[in-house]
Amino acid sequence: MSAPGTTRVEVLGAGIVGLSLAEELLRRGHDVRVIDPAPARGASWAAAGMLTPAAEVWHDEPALLDLGRRSLALWPAYAERLGVALRLEGTLLVGRDAADLQEVERQAALVRRLGGRVEELDPRGLRGLEPTLSGRVLGGVLLPDDPSIDPRRVLAALLERVPVQPVPTPGWAEVTVLATGATPLPAAYAERAGLPPGCVRGVRGEVLRARSDDPPARTVRGWVRGRAVYVVPRAGGEVVIGATSEEHDSPPVVTLGGVHALLEAARELLPGLDRAELLEALARDRPGTPDGLPLVGPTRDPGLVLATGHFRHGVLLAPLTAELVADHLETGRVDPATDPRRLRPLLENR
Ligand code: GLY
């Protein structure tokens, strides 16, 4: 028996989303167990940690931007509570040639239209801010409100606070939260939740990590002859270079083509990376959804709640998802933007 007001919650998935919501539920006094045979080694382990609601909204996606901004507003207090520092230098959007610069302008116009701050930079201002940029980069803008965080430090802090076990204890949980990201759900859970195939699909991302003597001071997102790339600095000279984006149903592996594409683009923006030590190459699947929005809320089974489908935004949206799930369990409230039931007509009409 649970104490009054306390629910026994089992969370499947110890990525940043599952661990964050488990930590929130524990803080609120619930009894929580997280289940994962390989905690913190999925997409969150590969994530660059850009908290970029504006820079990651590629198509006019006001609902996603709104979720991103609400979650970004939670990050400073969340990071402080976990004892992990945010990098607050902002994000540069840069273009290598004239067509790439048009992408920057298009993105900057979108950010402005949606009410975000964009600082224009002339070539001198750009190089003053980021002297490591190649002289061949044609131009760029600064998004001063888009910080970053090291997801591995966040995961480590969460794992200190949240108990994780490899397999569920049968019959223990009153509610199960599925925070399994792009990992296919066991058939029994998918059946109980009434989730049709195609609800969540894997979108492959390949990522490199390197250590540089000459890292950029802030996140650099660029276009190089039409290819998008980002370089995110960490403490100690480490940089994360990402990411490819491809739909796949084969297991995620690092490909020579992926590594080549990332290196070619990143080195054109930041030639100093040539001297960097390669530390790691990783491939993980992002959990994509048909409408690009996460699935956070109820299923047809009252004992089964979803917290998945965060696509490129799992790190950014983790604290908001934690609140949404905890509020839902306590009050029944559901955010219409993330309500999984919205997908039923969309998927039935395919
Ligand atoms: N959020 C960055 C990525 O998914 O590549």
PDB file of C-alpha atoms in Angstrom, residues 58-315:
ATOM      1  CA  TRP A  58      13.689  24.862 -38.355  1.00  0.00           C
ATOM      2  CA  HIS A  59      10.207  25.141 -39.712  1.00  0.00           C
ATOM      3  CA  ASP A  60       7.618  27.469 -38.338  1.00  0.00           C
ATOM      4  CA  GLU A  61       6.744  25.386 -35.262  1.00  0.00           C
ATOM      5  CA  PRO A  62       5.215  27.781 -32.711  1.00  0.00           C
ATOM      6  CA  ALA A  63       3.942  25.007 -30.392  1.00  0.00           C
ATOM      7  CA  LEU A  64       7.414  23.458 -30.180  1.00  0.00           C
ATOM      8  CA  LEU A  65       9.027  26.845 -29.665  1.00  0.00           C
ATOM      9  CA  ASP A  66       6.575  27.561 -26.872  1.00  0.00           C
ATOM     10  CA  LEU A  67       7.402  24.251 -25.141  1.00  0.00           C
ATOM     11  CA  GLY A  68      11.122  24.943 -25.625  1.00  0.00           C
ATOM     12  CA  ARG A  69      10.879  28.400 -24.106  1.00  0.00           C
ATOM     13  CA  ARG A  70       8.850  27.188 -21.143  1.00  0.00           C
ATOM     14  CA  SER A  71      11.412  24.465 -20.490  1.00  0.00           C
ATOM     15  CA  LEU A  72      14.389  26.798 -21.001  1.00  0.00           C
ATOM     16  CA  ALA A  73      12.898  29.057 -18.313  1.00  0.00           C
ATOM     17  CA  LEU A  74      13.084  26.086 -15.894  1.00  0.00           C
ATOM     18  CA  TRP A  75      16.693  25.192 -16.733  1.00  0.00           C
ATOM     19  CA  PRO A  76      18.627  27.757 -14.623  1.00  0.00           C
ATOM     20  CA  ALA A  77      16.995  26.644 -11.350  1.00  0.00           C
ATOM     21  CA  TYR A  78      17.120  22.985 -12.404  1.00  0.00           C
ATOM     22  CA  ALA A  79      20.810  23.147 -13.293  1.00  0.00           C
ATOM     23  CA  GLU A  80      21.597  24.914 -10.041  1.00  0.00           C
ATOM     24  CA  ARG A  81      19.729  22.294  -8.025  1.00  0.00           C
ATOM     25  CA  LEU A  82      21.681  19.536  -9.787  1.00  0.00           C
ATOM     26  CA  GLY A  83      24.963  21.434  -9.379  1.00  0.00           C
ATOM     27  CA  VAL A  84      25.687  21.585 -13.128  1.00  0.00           C
ATOM     28  CA  ALA A  85      26.736  24.865 -14.763  1.00  0.00           C
ATOM     29  CA  LEU A  86      24.995  26.297 -17.814  1.00  0.00           C
ATOM     30  CA  ARG A  87      27.137  27.871 -20.535  1.00  0.00           C
ATOM     31  CA  LEU A  88      25.584  31.258 -21.094  1.00  0.00           C
ATOM     32  CA  GLU A  89      27.640  32.663 -23.976  1.00  0.00           C
ATOM     33  CA  GLY A  90      24.797  32.129 -26.464  1.00  0.00           C
ATOM     34  CA  THR A  91      24.811  30.517 -29.892  1.00  0.00           C
ATOM     35  CA  LEU A  92      26.292  31.765 -33.139  1.00  0.00           C
ATOM     36  CA  LEU A  93      24.535  30.983 -36.414  1.00  0.00           C
ATOM     37  CA  VAL A  94      27.020  31.270 -39.268  1.00  0.00           C
ATOM     38  CA  GLY A  95      27.073  30.730 -43.033  1.00  0.00           C
ATOM     39  CA  ARG A  96      30.058  29.658 -45.086  1.00  0.00           C
ATOM     40  CA  ASP A  97      28.923  31.005 -48.472  1.00  0.00           C
ATOM     41  CA  ALA A  98      26.173  33.259 -49.798  1.00  0.00           C
ATOM     42  CA  ALA A  99      23.549  30.497 -49.966  1.00  0.00           C
ATOM     43  CA  ASP A 100      24.481  29.360 -46.450  1.00  0.00           C
ATOM     44  CA  LEU A 101      24.152  32.912 -45.230  1.00  0.00           C
ATOM     45  CA  GLN A 102      20.649  32.966 -46.641  1.00  0.00           C
ATOM     46  CA  GLU A 103      19.873  30.028 -44.344  1.00  0.00           C
ATOM     47  CA  VAL A 104      21.213  32.069 -41.418  1.00  0.00           C
ATOM     48  CA  GLU A 105      19.056  35.044 -42.451  1.00  0.00           C
ATOM     49  CA  ARG A 106      16.005  32.839 -42.859  1.00  0.00           C
ATOM     50  CA  GLN A 107      16.536  31.324 -39.409  1.00  0.00           C
ATOM     51  CA  ALA A 108      17.222  34.726 -37.838  1.00  0.00           C
ATOM     52  CA  ALA A 109      14.032  36.126 -39.427  1.00  0.00           C
ATOM     53  CA  LEU A 110      12.061  33.183 -38.026  1.00  0.00           C
ATOM     54  CA  VAL A 111      13.515  33.709 -34.552  1.00  0.00           C
ATOM     55  CA  ARG A 112      12.729  37.433 -34.694  1.00  0.00           C
ATOM     56  CA  ARG A 113       9.198  36.806 -35.933  1.00  0.00           C
ATOM     57  CA  LEU A 114       8.619  34.466 -33.009  1.00  0.00           C
ATOM     58  CA  GLY A 115       9.831  37.143 -30.592  1.00  0.00           C
ATOM     59  CA  GLY A 116      13.380  35.879 -29.954  1.00  0.00           C
ATOM     60  CA  ARG A 117      16.476  38.094 -29.687  1.00  0.00           C
ATOM     61  CA  VAL A 118      18.954  38.152 -32.572  1.00  0.00           C
ATOM     62  CA  GLU A 119      22.136  40.270 -32.549  1.00  0.00           C
ATOM     63  CA  GLU A 120      23.390  41.233 -36.000  1.00  0.00           C
ATOM     64  CA  LEU A 121      27.178  41.018 -36.412  1.00  0.00           C
ATOM     65  CA  ASP A 122      29.393  42.492 -39.087  1.00  0.00           C
ATOM     66  CA  PRO A 123      32.421  40.367 -40.097  1.00  0.00           C
ATOM     67  CA  ARG A 124      34.648  42.194 -37.577  1.00  0.00           C
ATOM     68  CA  GLY A 125      32.122  41.748 -34.790  1.00  0.00           C
ATOM     69  CA  LEU A 126      31.773  38.071 -35.662  1.00  0.00           C
ATOM     70  CA  ARG A 127      35.531  37.423 -35.514  1.00  0.00           C
ATOM     71  CA  GLY A 128      35.888  39.584 -32.397  1.00  0.00           C
ATOM     72  CA  LEU A 129      33.353  37.386 -30.683  1.00  0.00           C
ATOM     73  CA  GLU A 130      34.734  34.109 -32.037  1.00  0.00           C
ATOM     74  CA  PRO A 131      38.354  34.441 -33.210  1.00  0.00           C
ATOM     75  CA  THR A 132      38.543  30.697 -33.891  1.00  0.00           C
ATOM     76  CA  LEU A 133      36.154  31.025 -36.865  1.00  0.00           C
ATOM     77  CA  SER A 134      37.635  30.616 -40.323  1.00  0.00           C
ATOM     78  CA  GLY A 135      38.226  33.847 -42.265  1.00  0.00           C
ATOM     79  CA  ARG A 136      36.163  32.224 -45.026  1.00  0.00           C
ATOM     80  CA  VAL A 137      32.957  32.252 -43.019  1.00  0.00           C
ATOM     81  CA  LEU A 138      30.872  34.883 -44.726  1.00  0.00           C
ATOM     82  CA  GLY A 139      28.745  36.078 -41.820  1.00  0.00           C
ATOM     83  CA  GLY A 140      26.542  35.240 -38.899  1.00  0.00           C
ATOM     84  CA  VAL A 141      24.326  36.364 -36.045  1.00  0.00           C
ATOM     85  CA  LEU A 142      24.301  35.760 -32.281  1.00  0.00           C
ATOM     86  CA  LEU A 143      21.329  34.244 -30.469  1.00  0.00           C
ATOM     87  CA  PRO A 144      22.249  35.503 -26.990  1.00  0.00           C
ATOM     88  CA  ASP A 145      19.519  33.577 -25.167  1.00  0.00           C
ATOM     89  CA  ASP A 146      20.414  30.068 -26.357  1.00  0.00           C
ATOM     90  CA  PRO A 147      22.792  28.465 -23.785  1.00  0.00           C
ATOM     91  CA  SER A 148      24.098  24.897 -23.482  1.00  0.00           C
ATOM     92  CA  ILE A 149      24.680  22.325 -20.756  1.00  0.00           C
ATOM     93  CA  ASP A 150      26.719  19.151 -20.523  1.00  0.00           C
ATOM     94  CA  PRO A 151      24.107  16.349 -20.550  1.00  0.00           C
ATOM     95  CA  ARG A 152      26.588  13.801 -19.171  1.00  0.00           C
ATOM     96  CA  ARG A 153      27.008  15.887 -16.031  1.00  0.00           C
ATOM     97  CA  VAL A 154      23.252  16.192 -15.730  1.00  0.00           C
ATOM     98  CA  LEU A 155      22.887  12.424 -16.111  1.00  0.00           C
ATOM     99  CA  ALA A 156      25.552  11.796 -13.464  1.00  0.00           C
ATOM    100  CA  ALA A 157      23.815  14.182 -11.028  1.00  0.00           C
ATOM    101  CA  LEU A 158      20.461  12.510 -11.654  1.00  0.00           C
ATOM    102  CA  LEU A 159      21.870   8.999 -11.229  1.00  0.00           C
ATOM    103  CA  GLU A 160      23.098  10.047  -7.763  1.00  0.00           C
ATOM    104  CA  ARG A 161      19.522  10.948  -6.829  1.00  0.00           C
ATOM    105  CA  VAL A 162      17.406   8.334  -8.586  1.00  0.00           C
ATOM    106  CA  PRO A 163      17.428   4.547  -8.027  1.00  0.00           C
ATOM    107  CA  VAL A 164      17.694   2.522 -11.247  1.00  0.00           C
ATOM    108  CA  GLN A 165      17.218  -1.234 -11.588  1.00  0.00           C
ATOM    109  CA  PRO A 166      17.680  -3.417 -14.672  1.00  0.00           C
ATOM    110  CA  VAL A 167      14.240  -5.077 -14.803  1.00  0.00           C
ATOM    111  CA  PRO A 168      10.770  -4.224 -13.457  1.00  0.00           C
ATOM    112  CA  THR A 169       9.363  -5.787 -10.286  1.00  0.00           C
ATOM    113  CA  PRO A 170       6.152  -7.500 -11.446  1.00  0.00           C
ATOM    114  CA  GLY A 171       3.003  -6.125  -9.823  1.00  0.00           C
ATOM    115  CA  TRP A 172       4.786  -3.303  -7.928  1.00  0.00           C
ATOM    116  CA  ALA A 173       3.815  -0.203  -9.925  1.00  0.00           C
ATOM    117  CA  GLU A 174       0.485   1.600  -9.867  1.00  0.00           C
ATOM    118  CA  VAL A 175       1.545   3.670 -12.872  1.00  0.00           C
ATOM    119  CA  THR A 176       4.193   3.002 -15.521  1.00  0.00           C
ATOM    120  CA  VAL A 177       5.731   5.910 -17.427  1.00  0.00           C
ATOM    121  CA  LEU A 178       7.261   5.003 -20.783  1.00  0.00           C
ATOM    122  CA  ALA A 179      10.348   7.170 -21.282  1.00  0.00           C
ATOM    123  CA  THR A 180      12.058   4.804 -23.678  1.00  0.00           C
ATOM    124  CA  GLY A 181      12.983   7.325 -26.385  1.00  0.00           C
ATOM    125  CA  ALA A 182      13.536   5.685 -29.758  1.00  0.00           C
ATOM    126  CA  THR A 183      13.914   2.172 -28.301  1.00  0.00           C
ATOM    127  CA  PRO A 184      11.008   0.085 -29.623  1.00  0.00           C
ATOM    128  CA  LEU A 185       8.521  -0.621 -26.862  1.00  0.00           C
ATOM    129  CA  PRO A 186       7.962  -4.215 -25.786  1.00  0.00           C
ATOM    130  CA  ALA A 187       4.826  -5.366 -27.667  1.00  0.00           C
ATOM    131  CA  ALA A 188       2.824  -5.803 -24.443  1.00  0.00           C
ATOM    132  CA  TYR A 189       3.255  -2.121 -23.512  1.00  0.00           C
ATOM    133  CA  ALA A 190       2.519  -0.873 -27.038  1.00  0.00           C
ATOM    134  CA  GLU A 191      -0.646  -2.978 -27.059  1.00  0.00           C
ATOM    135  CA  ARG A 192      -1.756  -1.720 -23.631  1.00  0.00           C
ATOM    136  CA  ALA A 193      -1.075   1.897 -24.593  1.00  0.00           C
ATOM    137  CA  GLY A 194      -2.839   1.489 -27.956  1.00  0.00           C
ATOM    138  CA  LEU A 195       0.156   2.935 -29.748  1.00  0.00           C
ATOM    139  CA  PRO A 196       0.088   2.246 -33.474  1.00  0.00           C
ATOM    140  CA  PRO A 197       3.368   1.566 -35.265  1.00  0.00           C
ATOM    141  CA  GLY A 198       4.862   4.808 -36.547  1.00  0.00           C
ATOM    142  CA  CYS A 199       4.038   6.774 -33.408  1.00  0.00           C
ATOM    143  CA  VAL A 200       7.746   7.020 -32.634  1.00  0.00           C
ATOM    144  CA  ARG A 201      10.421   6.432 -35.263  1.00  0.00           C
ATOM    145  CA  GLY A 202      14.216   6.488 -35.021  1.00  0.00           C
ATOM    146  CA  VAL A 203      16.046   9.399 -36.631  1.00  0.00           C
ATOM    147  CA  ARG A 204      19.754   8.540 -36.612  1.00  0.00           C
ATOM    148  CA  GLY A 205      22.253  11.074 -35.347  1.00  0.00           C
ATOM    149  CA  GLU A 206      26.017  10.591 -35.514  1.00  0.00           C
ATOM    150  CA  VAL A 207      28.174  12.723 -33.223  1.00  0.00           C
ATOM    151  CA  LEU A 208      31.905  13.223 -32.637  1.00  0.00           C
ATOM    152  CA  ARG A 209      33.692  14.362 -29.504  1.00  0.00           C
ATOM    153  CA  ALA A 210      37.160  15.845 -29.585  1.00  0.00           C
ATOM    154  CA  ARG A 211      39.541  17.778 -27.334  1.00  0.00           C
ATOM    155  CA  SER A 212      40.847  21.036 -28.752  1.00  0.00           C
ATOM    156  CA  ASP A 213      43.455  23.567 -27.621  1.00  0.00           C
ATOM    157  CA  ASP A 214      41.497  26.146 -29.522  1.00  0.00           C
ATOM    158  CA  PRO A 215      37.780  25.512 -28.902  1.00  0.00           C
ATOM    159  CA  PRO A 216      35.096  28.093 -29.676  1.00  0.00           C
ATOM    160  CA  ALA A 217      33.797  30.013 -26.654  1.00  0.00           C
ATOM    161  CA  ARG A 218      30.159  29.338 -27.495  1.00  0.00           C
ATOM    162  CA  THR A 219      28.023  27.013 -29.591  1.00  0.00           C
ATOM    163  CA  VAL A 220      28.613  27.524 -33.307  1.00  0.00           C
ATOM    164  CA  ARG A 221      25.844  26.315 -35.592  1.00  0.00           C
ATOM    165  CA  GLY A 222      26.585  26.699 -39.240  1.00  0.00           C
ATOM    166  CA  TRP A 223      25.721  25.842 -42.771  1.00  0.00           C
ATOM    167  CA  VAL A 224      28.517  24.778 -45.064  1.00  0.00           C
ATOM    168  CA  ARG A 225      27.446  24.447 -48.694  1.00  0.00           C
ATOM    169  CA  GLY A 226      23.975  23.530 -47.529  1.00  0.00           C
ATOM    170  CA  ARG A 227      25.034  21.081 -44.812  1.00  0.00           C
ATOM    171  CA  ALA A 228      24.046  21.938 -41.239  1.00  0.00           C
ATOM    172  CA  VAL A 229      26.604  21.301 -38.490  1.00  0.00           C
ATOM    173  CA  TYR A 230      27.109  22.381 -34.889  1.00  0.00           C
ATOM    174  CA  VAL A 231      30.103  22.543 -32.585  1.00  0.00           C
ATOM    175  CA  VAL A 232      29.353  22.785 -28.870  1.00  0.00           C
ATOM    176  CA  PRO A 233      32.167  23.519 -26.397  1.00  0.00           C
ATOM    177  CA  ARG A 234      32.451  21.837 -23.014  1.00  0.00           C
ATOM    178  CA  ALA A 235      34.727  22.342 -20.048  1.00  0.00           C
ATOM    179  CA  GLY A 236      38.374  21.334 -20.540  1.00  0.00           C
ATOM    180  CA  GLY A 237      38.563  21.994 -24.292  1.00  0.00           C
ATOM    181  CA  GLU A 238      36.155  19.229 -25.236  1.00  0.00           C
ATOM    182  CA  VAL A 239      33.876  19.892 -28.205  1.00  0.00           C
ATOM    183  CA  VAL A 240      30.872  17.978 -29.515  1.00  0.00           C
ATOM    184  CA  ILE A 241      30.453  18.012 -33.276  1.00  0.00           C
ATOM    185  CA  GLY A 242      27.063  16.990 -34.628  1.00  0.00           C
ATOM    186  CA  ALA A 243      24.978  15.734 -36.047  1.00  0.00           C
ATOM    187  CA  THR A 244      23.835  13.717 -38.994  1.00  0.00           C
ATOM    188  CA  SER A 245      20.109  13.159 -39.363  1.00  0.00           C
ATOM    189  CA  GLU A 246      18.742  10.151 -41.198  1.00  0.00           C
ATOM    190  CA  GLU A 247      15.696   7.921 -40.919  1.00  0.00           C
ATOM    191  CA  HIS A 248      16.770   4.336 -40.246  1.00  0.00           C
ATOM    192  CA  ASP A 249      15.418   1.110 -38.894  1.00  0.00           C
ATOM    193  CA  SER A 250      18.794  -0.637 -38.708  1.00  0.00           C
ATOM    194  CA  PRO A 251      20.839  -0.496 -35.466  1.00  0.00           C
ATOM    195  CA  PRO A 252      22.637   2.828 -34.963  1.00  0.00           C
ATOM    196  CA  VAL A 253      26.265   2.605 -36.094  1.00  0.00           C
ATOM    197  CA  VAL A 254      28.842   5.272 -36.860  1.00  0.00           C
ATOM    198  CA  THR A 255      29.498   5.410 -40.597  1.00  0.00           C
ATOM    199  CA  LEU A 256      32.559   6.668 -42.454  1.00  0.00           C
ATOM    200  CA  GLY A 257      30.246   8.849 -44.526  1.00  0.00           C
ATOM    201  CA  GLY A 258      28.758  10.399 -41.402  1.00  0.00           C
ATOM    202  CA  VAL A 259      32.150  11.104 -39.827  1.00  0.00           C
ATOM    203  CA  HIS A 260      33.462  12.539 -43.077  1.00  0.00           C
ATOM    204  CA  ALA A 261      30.473  14.841 -43.515  1.00  0.00           C
ATOM    205  CA  LEU A 262      30.683  16.156 -39.954  1.00  0.00           C
ATOM    206  CA  LEU A 263      34.431  16.731 -40.073  1.00  0.00           C
ATOM    207  CA  GLU A 264      34.372  18.369 -43.478  1.00  0.00           C
ATOM    208  CA  ALA A 265      31.734  20.879 -42.418  1.00  0.00           C
ATOM    209  CA  ALA A 266      33.106  21.547 -38.903  1.00  0.00           C
ATOM    210  CA  ARG A 267      36.699  22.092 -40.119  1.00  0.00           C
ATOM    211  CA  GLU A 268      35.531  24.613 -42.691  1.00  0.00           C
ATOM    212  CA  LEU A 269      34.022  26.711 -39.933  1.00  0.00           C
ATOM    213  CA  LEU A 270      36.709  26.131 -37.280  1.00  0.00           C
ATOM    214  CA  PRO A 271      40.006  25.126 -38.921  1.00  0.00           C
ATOM    215  CA  GLY A 272      41.730  24.853 -35.532  1.00  0.00           C
ATOM    216  CA  LEU A 273      39.793  21.608 -35.055  1.00  0.00           C
ATOM    217  CA  ASP A 274      42.373  19.933 -37.316  1.00  0.00           C
ATOM    218  CA  ARG A 275      44.692  19.766 -34.310  1.00  0.00           C
ATOM    219  CA  ALA A 276      42.023  18.406 -31.960  1.00  0.00           C
ATOM    220  CA  GLU A 277      42.294  14.927 -30.489  1.00  0.00           C
ATOM    221  CA  LEU A 278      39.427  12.672 -31.543  1.00  0.00           C
ATOM    222  CA  LEU A 279      37.882  11.171 -28.396  1.00  0.00           C
ATOM    223  CA  GLU A 280      34.733   9.413 -29.464  1.00  0.00           C
ATOM    224  CA  ALA A 281      32.306   8.771 -32.307  1.00  0.00           C
ATOM    225  CA  LEU A 282      28.726   7.808 -31.435  1.00  0.00           C
ATOM    226  CA  ALA A 283      25.474   7.051 -33.190  1.00  0.00           C
ATOM    227  CA  ARG A 284      22.073   7.121 -31.501  1.00  0.00           C
ATOM    228  CA  ASP A 285      18.484   7.331 -32.653  1.00  0.00           C
ATOM    229  CA  ARG A 286      16.346  10.338 -31.803  1.00  0.00           C
ATOM    230  CA  PRO A 287      12.688   9.576 -31.128  1.00  0.00           C
ATOM    231  CA  GLY A 288      10.774  11.357 -33.921  1.00  0.00           C
ATOM    232  CA  THR A 289       6.966  11.736 -34.021  1.00  0.00           C
ATOM    233  CA  PRO A 290       4.631  12.366 -36.976  1.00  0.00           C
ATOM    234  CA  ASP A 291       4.017  16.024 -36.043  1.00  0.00           C
ATOM    235  CA  GLY A 292       7.417  16.798 -34.475  1.00  0.00           C
ATOM    236  CA  LEU A 293       5.976  17.306 -30.979  1.00  0.00           C
ATOM    237  CA  PRO A 294       6.648  15.057 -27.974  1.00  0.00           C
ATOM    238  CA  LEU A 295       4.186  12.548 -26.539  1.00  0.00           C
ATOM    239  CA  VAL A 296       3.714  13.415 -22.875  1.00  0.00           C
ATOM    240  CA  GLY A 297       0.500  12.337 -21.185  1.00  0.00           C
ATOM    241  CA  PRO A 298      -2.087   9.603 -20.951  1.00  0.00           C
ATOM    242  CA  THR A 299      -2.727   6.543 -23.100  1.00  0.00           C
ATOM    243  CA  ARG A 300      -5.905   4.499 -23.279  1.00  0.00           C
ATOM    244  CA  ASP A 301      -4.639   2.525 -20.250  1.00  0.00           C
ATOM    245  CA  PRO A 302      -4.902   4.684 -17.097  1.00  0.00           C
ATOM    246  CA  GLY A 303      -1.892   2.854 -15.649  1.00  0.00           C
ATOM    247  CA  LEU A 304       0.353   3.786 -18.574  1.00  0.00           C
ATOM    248  CA  VAL A 305       1.659   7.299 -19.272  1.00  0.00           C
ATOM    249  CA  LEU A 306       3.954   8.401 -22.101  1.00  0.00           C
ATOM    250  CA  ALA A 307       7.012  10.664 -21.896  1.00  0.00           C
ATOM    251  CA  THR A 308       8.729  10.149 -25.218  1.00  0.00           C
ATOM    252  CA  GLY A 309       8.980  11.461 -28.788  1.00  0.00           C
ATOM    253  CA  HIS A 310      11.263  14.375 -27.876  1.00  0.00           C
ATOM    254  CA  PHE A 311      13.115  14.113 -31.197  1.00  0.00           C
ATOM    255  CA  ARG A 312      15.986  16.689 -31.176  1.00  0.00           C
ATOM    256  CA  HIS A 313      14.811  18.319 -27.959  1.00  0.00           C
ATOM    257  CA  GLY A 314      15.117  15.777 -25.143  1.00  0.00           C
ATOM    258  CA  VAL A 315      17.671  17.717 -23.117  1.00  0.00           C
TER     259      VAL A 315
END
